[in-house]
CSV table of C-alpha atoms in Angstrom, one decimal:
chain,number,residue,atom,x,y,z
A,1,MET,CA,46.6,-13.4,51.7
A,2,THR,CA,44.3,-15.7,53.7
A,3,ARG,CA,43.3,-14.2,56.9
A,4,ARG,CA,43.3,-16.3,60.0
A,5,GLY,CA,41.6,-15.5,63.3
A,6,PRO,CA,41.7,-17.1,66.7
A,7,ARG,CA,40.5,-20.4,65.5
A,8,GLY,CA,43.0,-22.6,63.8
A,9,ASP,CA,40.6,-24.9,62.0
A,10,ILE,CA,38.7,-22.2,60.0
A,11,ASP,CA,39.9,-19.2,57.9
A,12,GLN,CA,38.5,-17.2,55.0
A,13,ARG,CA,39.2,-19.9,52.5
A,14,VAL,CA,37.4,-22.6,54.5
A,15,ILE,CA,34.4,-20.2,55.1
A,16,LEU,CA,34.2,-19.4,51.3
A,17,ASP,CA,34.3,-23.1,50.5
A,18,ALA,CA,31.5,-23.8,52.9
A,19,ALA,CA,29.4,-20.9,51.5
A,20,MET,CA,29.8,-22.2,48.0
A,21,ARG,CA,28.8,-25.7,49.0
A,22,VAL,CA,25.6,-24.3,50.7
A,23,LEU,CA,24.9,-22.1,47.7
A,24,LYS,CA,25.2,-25.1,45.3
A,25,ARG,CA,22.9,-27.1,47.5
A,26,GLU,CA,20.3,-24.4,48.1
A,27,GLY,CA,20.3,-23.0,44.6
A,28,SER,CA,20.3,-19.3,45.2
A,29,ILE,CA,22.1,-16.7,47.3
A,30,SER,CA,18.8,-15.5,48.8
A,31,ALA,CA,18.3,-18.9,50.3
A,32,VAL,CA,21.6,-18.9,52.1
A,33,SER,CA,22.1,-17.4,55.6
A,34,LEU,CA,25.1,-16.9,57.7
A,35,ARG,CA,23.7,-19.4,60.2
A,36,MET,CA,23.5,-22.0,57.5
A,37,VAL,CA,27.2,-21.5,56.6
A,38,ALA,CA,28.1,-21.7,60.3
A,39,ARG,CA,26.1,-24.9,60.6
A,40,GLU,CA,28.0,-26.3,57.5
A,41,LEU,CA,31.2,-25.6,59.3
A,42,GLY,CA,30.1,-26.8,62.7
A,43,VAL,CA,30.8,-23.4,64.4
A,44,ALA,CA,28.8,-20.6,66.0
A,45,PRO,CA,27.7,-17.8,63.7
A,46,ASN,CA,29.9,-15.4,65.7
A,47,ALA,CA,33.0,-17.3,64.5
A,48,ILE,CA,32.3,-16.2,60.9
A,49,TYR,CA,32.2,-12.6,62.0
A,50,THR,CA,35.9,-12.9,62.9
A,51,TYR,CA,36.6,-13.1,59.2
A,52,PHE,CA,33.7,-11.4,57.5
A,53,GLN,CA,31.4,-8.5,58.6
A,54,SER,CA,28.3,-9.9,56.8
A,55,MET,CA,27.1,-12.4,54.2
A,56,ASN,CA,27.5,-9.7,51.6
A,57,ALA,CA,31.2,-9.6,52.4
A,58,VAL,CA,31.3,-13.4,52.0
A,59,TRP,CA,29.6,-13.3,48.6
A,60,HIS,CA,31.9,-10.5,47.5
A,61,GLU,CA,35.0,-12.4,48.3
A,62,ALA,CA,33.5,-15.6,46.8
A,63,LYS,CA,32.8,-13.9,43.5
A,64,GLU,CA,36.3,-12.4,43.4
A,65,ARG,CA,37.8,-15.8,44.1
A,66,GLN,CA,35.7,-17.6,41.6
A,67,LEU,CA,36.6,-15.1,38.9
A,68,GLY,CA,40.2,-15.4,39.8
A,69,LEU,CA,40.0,-19.1,39.2
A,70,VAL,CA,37.9,-18.9,36.0
A,71,LEU,CA,39.4,-16.0,34.0
A,72,PRO,CA,42.9,-17.5,33.2
A,73,ALA,CA,41.3,-20.7,31.9
A,74,ALA,CA,38.4,-19.0,30.1
A,75,THR,CA,40.3,-16.2,28.4
A,76,PRO,CA,40.8,-17.1,24.7
A,77,ASP,CA,44.0,-16.2,22.8
A,78,THR,CA,42.6,-14.4,19.8
A,79,ALA,CA,42.7,-10.9,18.3
A,80,CYS,CA,39.0,-11.2,17.1
A,81,GLY,CA,36.8,-9.4,19.5
A,82,ARG,CA,33.7,-11.5,18.7
A,83,CYS,CA,35.5,-14.9,19.1
A,84,GLY,CA,37.3,-13.6,22.2
A,85,LEU,CA,34.1,-12.6,23.9
A,86,ARG,CA,32.3,-15.7,22.8
A,87,GLY,CA,35.1,-17.9,24.3
A,88,LEU,CA,35.1,-15.9,27.5
A,89,LEU,CA,31.4,-16.1,28.0
A,90,GLU,CA,31.2,-19.8,27.1
A,91,GLY,CA,34.0,-20.5,29.7
A,92,ILE,CA,32.1,-18.6,32.4
A,93,ALA,CA,28.4,-19.3,31.6
A,94,LYS,CA,28.7,-23.0,30.6
A,95,THR,CA,31.6,-24.4,32.6
A,96,HIS,CA,30.8,-22.4,35.8
A,97,SER,CA,27.2,-21.6,35.2
A,98,GLY,CA,25.2,-22.0,38.4
A,99,GLU,CA,27.0,-20.5,41.4
A,100,LEU,CA,29.2,-18.0,39.6
A,101,LEU,CA,26.3,-16.6,37.6
A,102,ASP,CA,24.3,-16.2,40.8
A,103,LEU,CA,27.2,-14.3,42.3
A,104,PHE,CA,27.1,-11.9,39.3
A,105,GLN,CA,23.7,-10.8,40.5
A,106,HIS,CA,25.0,-10.0,43.9
A,107,GLN,CA,27.6,-7.4,43.1
A,108,SER,CA,27.3,-5.0,46.0
A,109,ARG,CA,30.9,-3.8,45.3
A,110,LEU,CA,33.7,-4.5,42.8
A,111,GLY,CA,37.1,-5.9,43.5
A,112,GLN,CA,40.2,-6.4,41.5
A,113,GLU,CA,39.0,-9.6,39.7
A,114,SER,CA,35.7,-7.9,38.8
A,115,PHE,CA,37.6,-5.0,37.2
A,116,GLU,CA,39.9,-7.5,35.4
A,117,PHE,CA,36.8,-9.1,33.9
A,118,ALA,CA,35.2,-5.8,33.0
A,119,GLU,CA,38.5,-4.7,31.3
A,120,MET,CA,38.4,-7.9,29.2
A,121,LEU,CA,34.8,-7.2,28.2
A,122,LEU,CA,35.6,-3.6,27.2
A,123,SER,CA,38.7,-4.8,25.3
A,124,TYR,CA,36.8,-7.3,23.2
A,125,ALA,CA,33.9,-4.8,22.6
A,126,GLN,CA,36.1,-2.2,21.0
A,127,THR,CA,34.9,-3.1,17.5
A,128,ALA,CA,31.2,-3.4,18.5
A,129,GLY,CA,28.6,-1.2,16.9
A,130,VAL,CA,27.7,0.2,20.3
A,131,ALA,CA,29.8,2.0,22.8
A,132,PRO,CA,32.0,-0.5,24.7
A,133,ARG,CA,30.5,0.5,28.0
A,134,TYR,CA,27.0,-0.3,26.8
A,135,ALA,CA,28.3,-3.6,25.5
A,136,ARG,CA,29.8,-4.3,28.9
A,137,ASN,CA,26.6,-3.5,30.7
A,138,ILE,CA,24.4,-5.5,28.4
A,139,ILE,CA,26.7,-8.6,28.8
A,140,LEU,CA,26.7,-8.3,32.6
A,141,ILE,CA,22.9,-8.0,32.5
A,142,TRP,CA,22.7,-11.1,30.3
A,143,LEU,CA,24.9,-13.1,32.7
A,144,SER,CA,22.7,-12.1,35.6
A,145,GLY,CA,19.6,-13.0,33.6
A,146,ARG,CA,20.9,-16.5,33.0
A,147,ALA,CA,21.2,-16.9,36.8
A,148,SER,CA,17.6,-15.8,37.2
A,149,LEU,CA,16.4,-18.1,34.5
A,150,GLY,CA,18.3,-21.0,36.0
A,151,ARG,CA,16.1,-20.7,39.1
A,152,GLN,CA,12.8,-20.6,37.2
A,153,ARG,CA,11.8,-24.3,37.1
A,154,HIS,CA,8.7,-23.5,35.1
A,155,LEU,CA,11.0,-22.5,32.2
A,156,GLU,CA,12.8,-25.8,32.1
A,157,ASN,CA,11.9,-27.6,28.8
A,158,GLU,CA,11.2,-31.0,30.4
A,159,ARG,CA,8.9,-29.5,33.0
A,160,ARG,CA,7.0,-27.3,30.5
A,161,GLU,CA,6.6,-30.3,28.2
A,162,GLN,CA,5.2,-32.4,31.0
A,163,MET,CA,2.7,-29.8,31.9
A,164,ARG,CA,1.7,-29.3,28.3
A,165,LEU,CA,1.0,-33.1,27.9
A,166,GLU,CA,-0.9,-33.1,31.2
A,167,LEU,CA,-3.3,-30.6,29.5
A,168,GLY,CA,-3.9,-33.0,26.6
A,169,GLY,CA,-1.2,-31.8,24.3
A,170,GLY,CA,-1.8,-29.1,21.7
A,171,TYR,CA,0.2,-25.9,21.6
A,172,PRO,CA,2.5,-27.0,18.8
A,173,LEU,CA,4.8,-24.0,19.0
A,174,GLU,CA,5.4,-24.7,22.7
A,175,ALA,CA,6.2,-28.3,21.8
A,176,GLU,CA,8.7,-27.2,19.2
A,177,ALA,CA,10.3,-24.7,21.6
A,178,ASN,CA,10.6,-27.4,24.3
A,179,SER,CA,12.4,-29.8,22.0
A,180,ILE,CA,15.4,-27.5,21.7
A,181,ALA,CA,18.4,-28.7,23.8
A,182,ALA,CA,19.8,-26.4,26.4
A,183,ASP,CA,23.2,-26.3,24.6
A,184,ASP,CA,21.5,-25.1,21.5
A,185,ASP,CA,19.6,-22.5,23.5
A,186,PHE,CA,23.0,-21.2,24.8
A,187,GLU,CA,24.6,-21.0,21.4
A,188,THR,CA,21.6,-19.2,20.0
A,189,GLU,CA,21.6,-16.7,22.9
A,190,ILE,CA,25.3,-16.0,22.4
A,191,THR,CA,24.8,-15.4,18.7
A,192,ILE,CA,21.8,-13.1,19.2
A,193,LEU,CA,23.7,-11.2,21.9
A,194,LEU,CA,26.8,-10.7,19.8
A,195,ASN,CA,24.9,-9.8,16.7
A,196,GLY,CA,22.8,-7.4,18.6
A,197,LEU,CA,26.0,-5.7,19.8
A,198,GLU,CA,27.1,-5.6,16.1
A,199,LEU,CA,30.3,-7.4,17.1
A,200,TYR,CA,31.3,-9.2,14.0
A,201,CYS,CA,33.9,-11.9,13.4
A,202,THR,CA,37.2,-10.7,11.8
A,203,CYS,CA,39.0,-14.0,11.8
A,204,GLY,CA,36.5,-16.2,9.9
A,205,ASN,CA,36.0,-18.7,12.7
A,206,ASP,CA,32.4,-17.8,13.4
A,207,PRO,CA,30.2,-17.9,10.3
A,208,ALA,CA,27.2,-16.7,12.3
A,209,GLY,CA,29.1,-13.5,13.0
A,210,LYS,CA,29.9,-12.6,9.5
A,211,LEU,CA,29.6,-8.9,8.7
A,212,PRO,CA,26.3,-8.4,6.8
A,213,ALA,CA,26.7,-7.8,3.1
A,214,ALA,CA,24.9,-4.4,3.3
A,215,ALA,CA,27.5,-3.3,5.9
A,216,ASN,CA,30.5,-4.1,3.6
């Protein structure tokens, strides 16, 4: 239930919306302060404390809300653990990449939606070659890592290629790496991740996840 305080023009939802706008604009949680969110709303910082004890509390509720919005739409209807996990991660990491992935890095505590998400990961990982809890942890680390990489401008293909050319060219392997589209990068990462977890396709819809012949 949305909590309202003495002001009728702001509530938890309005504050969370403002925090997400500022996060999208600034690019990282570490760059966002409570004062910035208050400025976005046109209120004094103390007004936010009526609803949240700290920015950590704001980010916790923001992550829970974002997961609550994303999970129903991103959860695939399949009995195949690999395809289910692939669909879930694609729905989160591609459709809601920036802000939600950043929020994954800021998990000071877990709420109901976080446990719902973890339960899905554990369910899909039941047939993995590693213990489901290891699979869950590796996946969460990968999601957090994507958030970190997204903030490293020197890792962007276009920027790296520009700097390579400014040095007179050369470095053919770097040029080849820079030519790979971001979407291809993502698909490759997912394949490597799932294969590394030994989570193979049981429905035939993912040829890259076919059980190796030696394992048959």
